[in-house]
CSV table of C-alpha atoms in Angstrom, one decimal:
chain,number,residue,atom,x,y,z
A,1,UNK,CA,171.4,195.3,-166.1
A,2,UNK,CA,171.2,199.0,-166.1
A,3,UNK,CA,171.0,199.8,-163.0
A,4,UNK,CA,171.8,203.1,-160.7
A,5,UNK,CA,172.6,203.5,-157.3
A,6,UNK,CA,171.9,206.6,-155.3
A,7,UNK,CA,173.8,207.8,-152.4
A,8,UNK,CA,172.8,208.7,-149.9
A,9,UNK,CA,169.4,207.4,-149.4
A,10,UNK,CA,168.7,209.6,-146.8
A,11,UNK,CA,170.1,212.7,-145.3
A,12,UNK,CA,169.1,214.9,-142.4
A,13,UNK,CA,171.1,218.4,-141.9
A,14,UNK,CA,170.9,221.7,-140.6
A,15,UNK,CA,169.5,224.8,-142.4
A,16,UNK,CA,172.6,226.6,-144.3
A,17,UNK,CA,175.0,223.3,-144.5
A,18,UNK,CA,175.7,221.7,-148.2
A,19,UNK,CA,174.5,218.7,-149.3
A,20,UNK,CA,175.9,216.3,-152.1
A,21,UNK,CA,173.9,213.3,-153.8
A,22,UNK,CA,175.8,210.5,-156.3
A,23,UNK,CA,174.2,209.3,-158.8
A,24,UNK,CA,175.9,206.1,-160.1
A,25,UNK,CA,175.1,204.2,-163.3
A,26,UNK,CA,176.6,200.5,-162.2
A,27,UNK,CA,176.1,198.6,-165.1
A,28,UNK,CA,176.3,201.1,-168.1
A,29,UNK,CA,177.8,204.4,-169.6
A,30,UNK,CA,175.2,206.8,-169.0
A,31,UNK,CA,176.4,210.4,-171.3
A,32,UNK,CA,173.2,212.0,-169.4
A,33,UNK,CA,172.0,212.4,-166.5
A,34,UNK,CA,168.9,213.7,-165.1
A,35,UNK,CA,168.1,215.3,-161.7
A,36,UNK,CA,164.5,215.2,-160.5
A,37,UNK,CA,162.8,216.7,-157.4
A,38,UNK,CA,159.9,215.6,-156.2
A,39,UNK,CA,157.7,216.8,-153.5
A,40,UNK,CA,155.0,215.0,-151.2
A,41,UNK,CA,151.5,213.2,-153.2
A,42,UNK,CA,153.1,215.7,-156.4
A,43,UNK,CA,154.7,214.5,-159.4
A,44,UNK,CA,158.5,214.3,-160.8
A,45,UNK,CA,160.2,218.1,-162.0
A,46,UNK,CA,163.1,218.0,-164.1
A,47,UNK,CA,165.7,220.0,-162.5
A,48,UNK,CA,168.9,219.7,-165.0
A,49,UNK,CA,170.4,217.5,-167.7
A,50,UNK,CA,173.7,217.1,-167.4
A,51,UNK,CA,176.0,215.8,-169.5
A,52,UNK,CA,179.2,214.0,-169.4
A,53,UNK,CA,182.3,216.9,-169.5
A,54,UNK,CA,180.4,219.9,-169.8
A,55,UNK,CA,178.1,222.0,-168.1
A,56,UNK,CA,174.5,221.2,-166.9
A,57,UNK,CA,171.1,222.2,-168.1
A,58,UNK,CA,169.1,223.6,-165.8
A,59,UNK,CA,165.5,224.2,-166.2
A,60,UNK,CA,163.3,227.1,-165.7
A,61,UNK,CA,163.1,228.7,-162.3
A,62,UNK,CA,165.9,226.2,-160.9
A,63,UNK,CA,168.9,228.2,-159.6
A,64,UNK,CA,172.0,226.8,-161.1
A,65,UNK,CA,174.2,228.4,-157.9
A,66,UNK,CA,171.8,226.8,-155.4
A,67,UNK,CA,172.0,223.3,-157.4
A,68,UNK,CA,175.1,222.8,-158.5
A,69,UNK,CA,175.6,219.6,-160.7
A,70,UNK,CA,178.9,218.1,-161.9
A,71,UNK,CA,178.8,214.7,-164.2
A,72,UNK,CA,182.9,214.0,-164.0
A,73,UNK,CA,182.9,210.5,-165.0
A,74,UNK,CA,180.5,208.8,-167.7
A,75,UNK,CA,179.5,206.6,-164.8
A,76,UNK,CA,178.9,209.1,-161.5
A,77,UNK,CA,176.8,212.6,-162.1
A,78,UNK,CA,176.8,214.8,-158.2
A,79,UNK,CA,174.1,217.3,-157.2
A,80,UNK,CA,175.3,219.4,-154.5
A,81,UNK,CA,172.3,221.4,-152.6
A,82,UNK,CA,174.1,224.4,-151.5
A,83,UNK,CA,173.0,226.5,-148.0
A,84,UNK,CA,170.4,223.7,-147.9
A,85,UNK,CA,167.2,225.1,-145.8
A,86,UNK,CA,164.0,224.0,-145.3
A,87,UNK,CA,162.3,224.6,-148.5
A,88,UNK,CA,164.4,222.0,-150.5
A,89,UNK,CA,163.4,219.5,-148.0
A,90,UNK,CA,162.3,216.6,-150.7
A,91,UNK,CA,163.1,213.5,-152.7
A,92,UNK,CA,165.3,213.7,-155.3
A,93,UNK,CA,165.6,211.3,-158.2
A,94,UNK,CA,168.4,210.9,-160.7
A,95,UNK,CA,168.0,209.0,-163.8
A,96,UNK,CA,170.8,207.8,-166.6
A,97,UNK,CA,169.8,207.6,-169.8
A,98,UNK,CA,171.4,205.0,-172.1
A,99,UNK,CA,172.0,206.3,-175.7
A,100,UNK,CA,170.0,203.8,-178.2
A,101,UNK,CA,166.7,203.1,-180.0
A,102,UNK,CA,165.0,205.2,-177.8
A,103,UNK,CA,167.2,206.7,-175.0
A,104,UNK,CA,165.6,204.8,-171.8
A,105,UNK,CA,165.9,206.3,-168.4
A,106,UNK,CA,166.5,204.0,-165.7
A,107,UNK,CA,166.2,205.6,-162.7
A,108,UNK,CA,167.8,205.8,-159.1
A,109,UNK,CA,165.9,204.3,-155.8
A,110,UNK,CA,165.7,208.6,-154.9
A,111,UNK,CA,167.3,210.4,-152.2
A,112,UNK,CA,165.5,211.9,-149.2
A,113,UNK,CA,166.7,215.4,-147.8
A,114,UNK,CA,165.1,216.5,-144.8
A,115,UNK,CA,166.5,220.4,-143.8
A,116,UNK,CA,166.1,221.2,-140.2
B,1,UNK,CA,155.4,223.7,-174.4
B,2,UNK,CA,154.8,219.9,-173.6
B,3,UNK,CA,151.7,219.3,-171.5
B,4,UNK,CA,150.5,215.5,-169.9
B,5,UNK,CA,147.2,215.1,-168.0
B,6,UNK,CA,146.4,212.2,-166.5
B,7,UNK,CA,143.1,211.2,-165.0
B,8,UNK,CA,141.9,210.2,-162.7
B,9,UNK,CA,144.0,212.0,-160.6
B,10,UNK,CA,142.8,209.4,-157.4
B,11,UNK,CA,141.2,206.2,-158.1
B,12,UNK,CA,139.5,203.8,-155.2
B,13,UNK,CA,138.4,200.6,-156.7
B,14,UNK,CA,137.8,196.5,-155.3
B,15,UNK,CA,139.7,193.4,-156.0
B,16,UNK,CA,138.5,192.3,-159.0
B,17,UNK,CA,137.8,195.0,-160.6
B,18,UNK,CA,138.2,196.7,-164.0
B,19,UNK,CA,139.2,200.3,-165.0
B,20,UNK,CA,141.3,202.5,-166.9
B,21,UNK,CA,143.7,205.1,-166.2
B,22,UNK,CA,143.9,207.6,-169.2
B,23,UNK,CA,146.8,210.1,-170.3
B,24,UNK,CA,146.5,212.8,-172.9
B,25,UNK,CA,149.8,215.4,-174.2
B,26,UNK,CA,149.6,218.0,-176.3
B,27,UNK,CA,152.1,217.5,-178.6
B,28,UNK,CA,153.3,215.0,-181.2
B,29,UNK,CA,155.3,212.4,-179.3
B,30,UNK,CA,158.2,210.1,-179.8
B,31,UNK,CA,157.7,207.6,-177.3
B,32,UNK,CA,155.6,207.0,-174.0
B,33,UNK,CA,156.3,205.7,-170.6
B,34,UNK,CA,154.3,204.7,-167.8
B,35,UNK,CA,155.8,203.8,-164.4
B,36,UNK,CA,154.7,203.0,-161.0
B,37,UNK,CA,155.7,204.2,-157.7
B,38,UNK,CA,155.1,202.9,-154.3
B,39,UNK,CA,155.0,205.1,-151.0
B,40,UNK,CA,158.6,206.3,-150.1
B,41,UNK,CA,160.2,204.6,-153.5
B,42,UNK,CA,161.4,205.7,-156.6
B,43,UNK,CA,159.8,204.8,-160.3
B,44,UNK,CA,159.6,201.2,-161.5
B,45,UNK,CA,159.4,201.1,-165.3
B,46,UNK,CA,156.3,199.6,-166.5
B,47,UNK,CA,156.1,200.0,-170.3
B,48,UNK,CA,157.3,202.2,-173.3
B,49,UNK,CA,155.1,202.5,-176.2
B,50,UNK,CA,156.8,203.9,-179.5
B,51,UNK,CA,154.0,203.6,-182.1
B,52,UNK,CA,150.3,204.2,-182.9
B,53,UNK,CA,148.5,201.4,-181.5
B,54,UNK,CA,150.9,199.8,-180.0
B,55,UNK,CA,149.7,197.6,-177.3
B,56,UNK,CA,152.0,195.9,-174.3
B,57,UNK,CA,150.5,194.0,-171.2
B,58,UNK,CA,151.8,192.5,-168.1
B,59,UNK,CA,149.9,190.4,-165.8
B,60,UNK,CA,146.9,192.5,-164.7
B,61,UNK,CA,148.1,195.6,-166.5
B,62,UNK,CA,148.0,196.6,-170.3
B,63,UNK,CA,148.7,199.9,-171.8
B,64,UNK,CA,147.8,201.0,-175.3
B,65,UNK,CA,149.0,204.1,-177.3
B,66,UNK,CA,147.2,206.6,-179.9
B,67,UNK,CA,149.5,208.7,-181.3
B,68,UNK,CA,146.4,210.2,-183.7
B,69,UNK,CA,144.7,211.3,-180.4
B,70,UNK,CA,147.8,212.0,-178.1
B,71,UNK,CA,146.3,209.1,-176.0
B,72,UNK,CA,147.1,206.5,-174.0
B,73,UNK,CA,145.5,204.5,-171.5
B,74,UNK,CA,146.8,201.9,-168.8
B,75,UNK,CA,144.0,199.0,-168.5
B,76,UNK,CA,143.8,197.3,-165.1
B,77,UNK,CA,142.2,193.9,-165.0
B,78,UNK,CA,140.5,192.5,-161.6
B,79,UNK,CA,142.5,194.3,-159.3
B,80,UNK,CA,144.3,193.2,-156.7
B,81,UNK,CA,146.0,194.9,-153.4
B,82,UNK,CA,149.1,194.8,-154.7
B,83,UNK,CA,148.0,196.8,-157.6
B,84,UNK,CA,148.0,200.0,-154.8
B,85,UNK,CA,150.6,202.5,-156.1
B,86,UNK,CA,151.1,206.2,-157.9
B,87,UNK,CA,151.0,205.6,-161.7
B,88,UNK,CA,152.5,207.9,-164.1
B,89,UNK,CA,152.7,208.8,-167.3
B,90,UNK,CA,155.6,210.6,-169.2
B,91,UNK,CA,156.3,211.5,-172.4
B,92,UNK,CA,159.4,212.4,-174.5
B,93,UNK,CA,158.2,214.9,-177.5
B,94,UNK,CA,158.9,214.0,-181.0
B,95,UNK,CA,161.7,215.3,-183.0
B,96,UNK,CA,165.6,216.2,-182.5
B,97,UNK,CA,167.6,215.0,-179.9
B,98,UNK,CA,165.6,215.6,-177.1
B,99,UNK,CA,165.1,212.7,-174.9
B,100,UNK,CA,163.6,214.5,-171.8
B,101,UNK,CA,160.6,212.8,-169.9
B,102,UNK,CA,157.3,215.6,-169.3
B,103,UNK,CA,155.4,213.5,-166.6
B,104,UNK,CA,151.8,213.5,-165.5
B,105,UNK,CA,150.9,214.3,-162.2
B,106,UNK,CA,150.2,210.9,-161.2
B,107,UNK,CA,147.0,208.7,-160.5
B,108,UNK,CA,147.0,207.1,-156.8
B,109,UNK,CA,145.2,203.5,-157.2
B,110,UNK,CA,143.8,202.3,-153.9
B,111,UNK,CA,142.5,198.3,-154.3
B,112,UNK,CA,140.4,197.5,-151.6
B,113,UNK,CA,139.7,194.2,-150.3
């Protein structure tokens, strides 16, 4: 149980196009979600929270326009990468948290975004 | 503001061997994770440790927590290749309802044959 699918897995585009990223929790209702980025031999960053029906949480220094983040469905949470360019080249992780003793994380298997 | 070190940072070691990884935070916690990673994949949950001195092993790998001193370590017991991986560490601070992991920046364990 608890698992979460990613989609893509990988995804190679041009400088200024958009991007989008699902995050599915198959197993479970997941009321948060969690967007990670991750770049070469470094460790994970918390990009946003988001949360079921309302608006996500974005951390410090992450640009909520660039980023944009919509959980629709207790089960599916989308990051869209936004005029995508070189810099954001990286893997990005989701995790769903189930809501219990102590709120685990599973995480996704990460998506990898290379901008040309 | 939440801080985890982990160290080492990079650890070379033989089959067979034994060593520890260690992880320190700087603020009372509620629970603590470690995970491994493999080249190119995303994190496999290891362990989560909820109380002082709580202890949990797997095969060749045993963590232990220390709430007192905002320490935990991650024992490995005669390595083995398939040991080779990123470990992390992660913590969720104690108190209201946030569940959000602060992770360490990660030890790389090479076993060599």
């Amino acid at each position: 149980g608890a698992v979460v699918s990613q989609h893509p897995s990988r995804v190679i585009c041009k400088s200024g196009t958009s991007v989008k990223i699902e995050c599915r929790s198959l197993d479970f209702q997941a009321t948060t979600m969690f967007w990670y980025r991750q770049f070469p031999k470094q460790s994970l960053m918390l990009m946003a929270t988001s949360n079921e029906g309302s608006k996500a949480t974005y951390e410090q220094g992450v640009e909520k326009d660039k980023f944009l983040i919509n959980h629709a469905s207790l089960t599916l949470s989308t990051l869209t990468v936004t005029s995508a360019h070189p810099e954001d080249s990286s893997f990005y992780i989701c995790s769903a948290c189930i809501q219990g003793f102590y709120n685990e994380q599973f995480f996704g298997p990460g998506t990898r975004l290379t901008v040309l | 503001e939440l801080k985890v070190e982990q160290n080492p940072l990079f650890l070379s070691m033989q089959e067979g061997k034994n060593y520890t990884i260690y992880c320190n935070y700087s603020t009372t916690s509620d629970r603590l994770y470690w995970y491994r990673q493999d080249p190119g994949k995303s994190l496999e949950s290891l362990f989560v440790l909820l109380s002082n001195g709580a202890v949990k092993q797997e095969g060749r790998l045993m963590a232990s927590l220390d709430t007192k001193a905002r320490l935990s370590t991650l024992h490995i017991t005669a390595a083995v290749h398939d040991l080779s991986a990123t470990y992390f560490c992660a913590v969720v601070p104690s108190g209201g309802s946030n569940y959000k992991l602060t992770f360490g920046k990660g030890t790389l364990l090479t076993v060599n044959p």
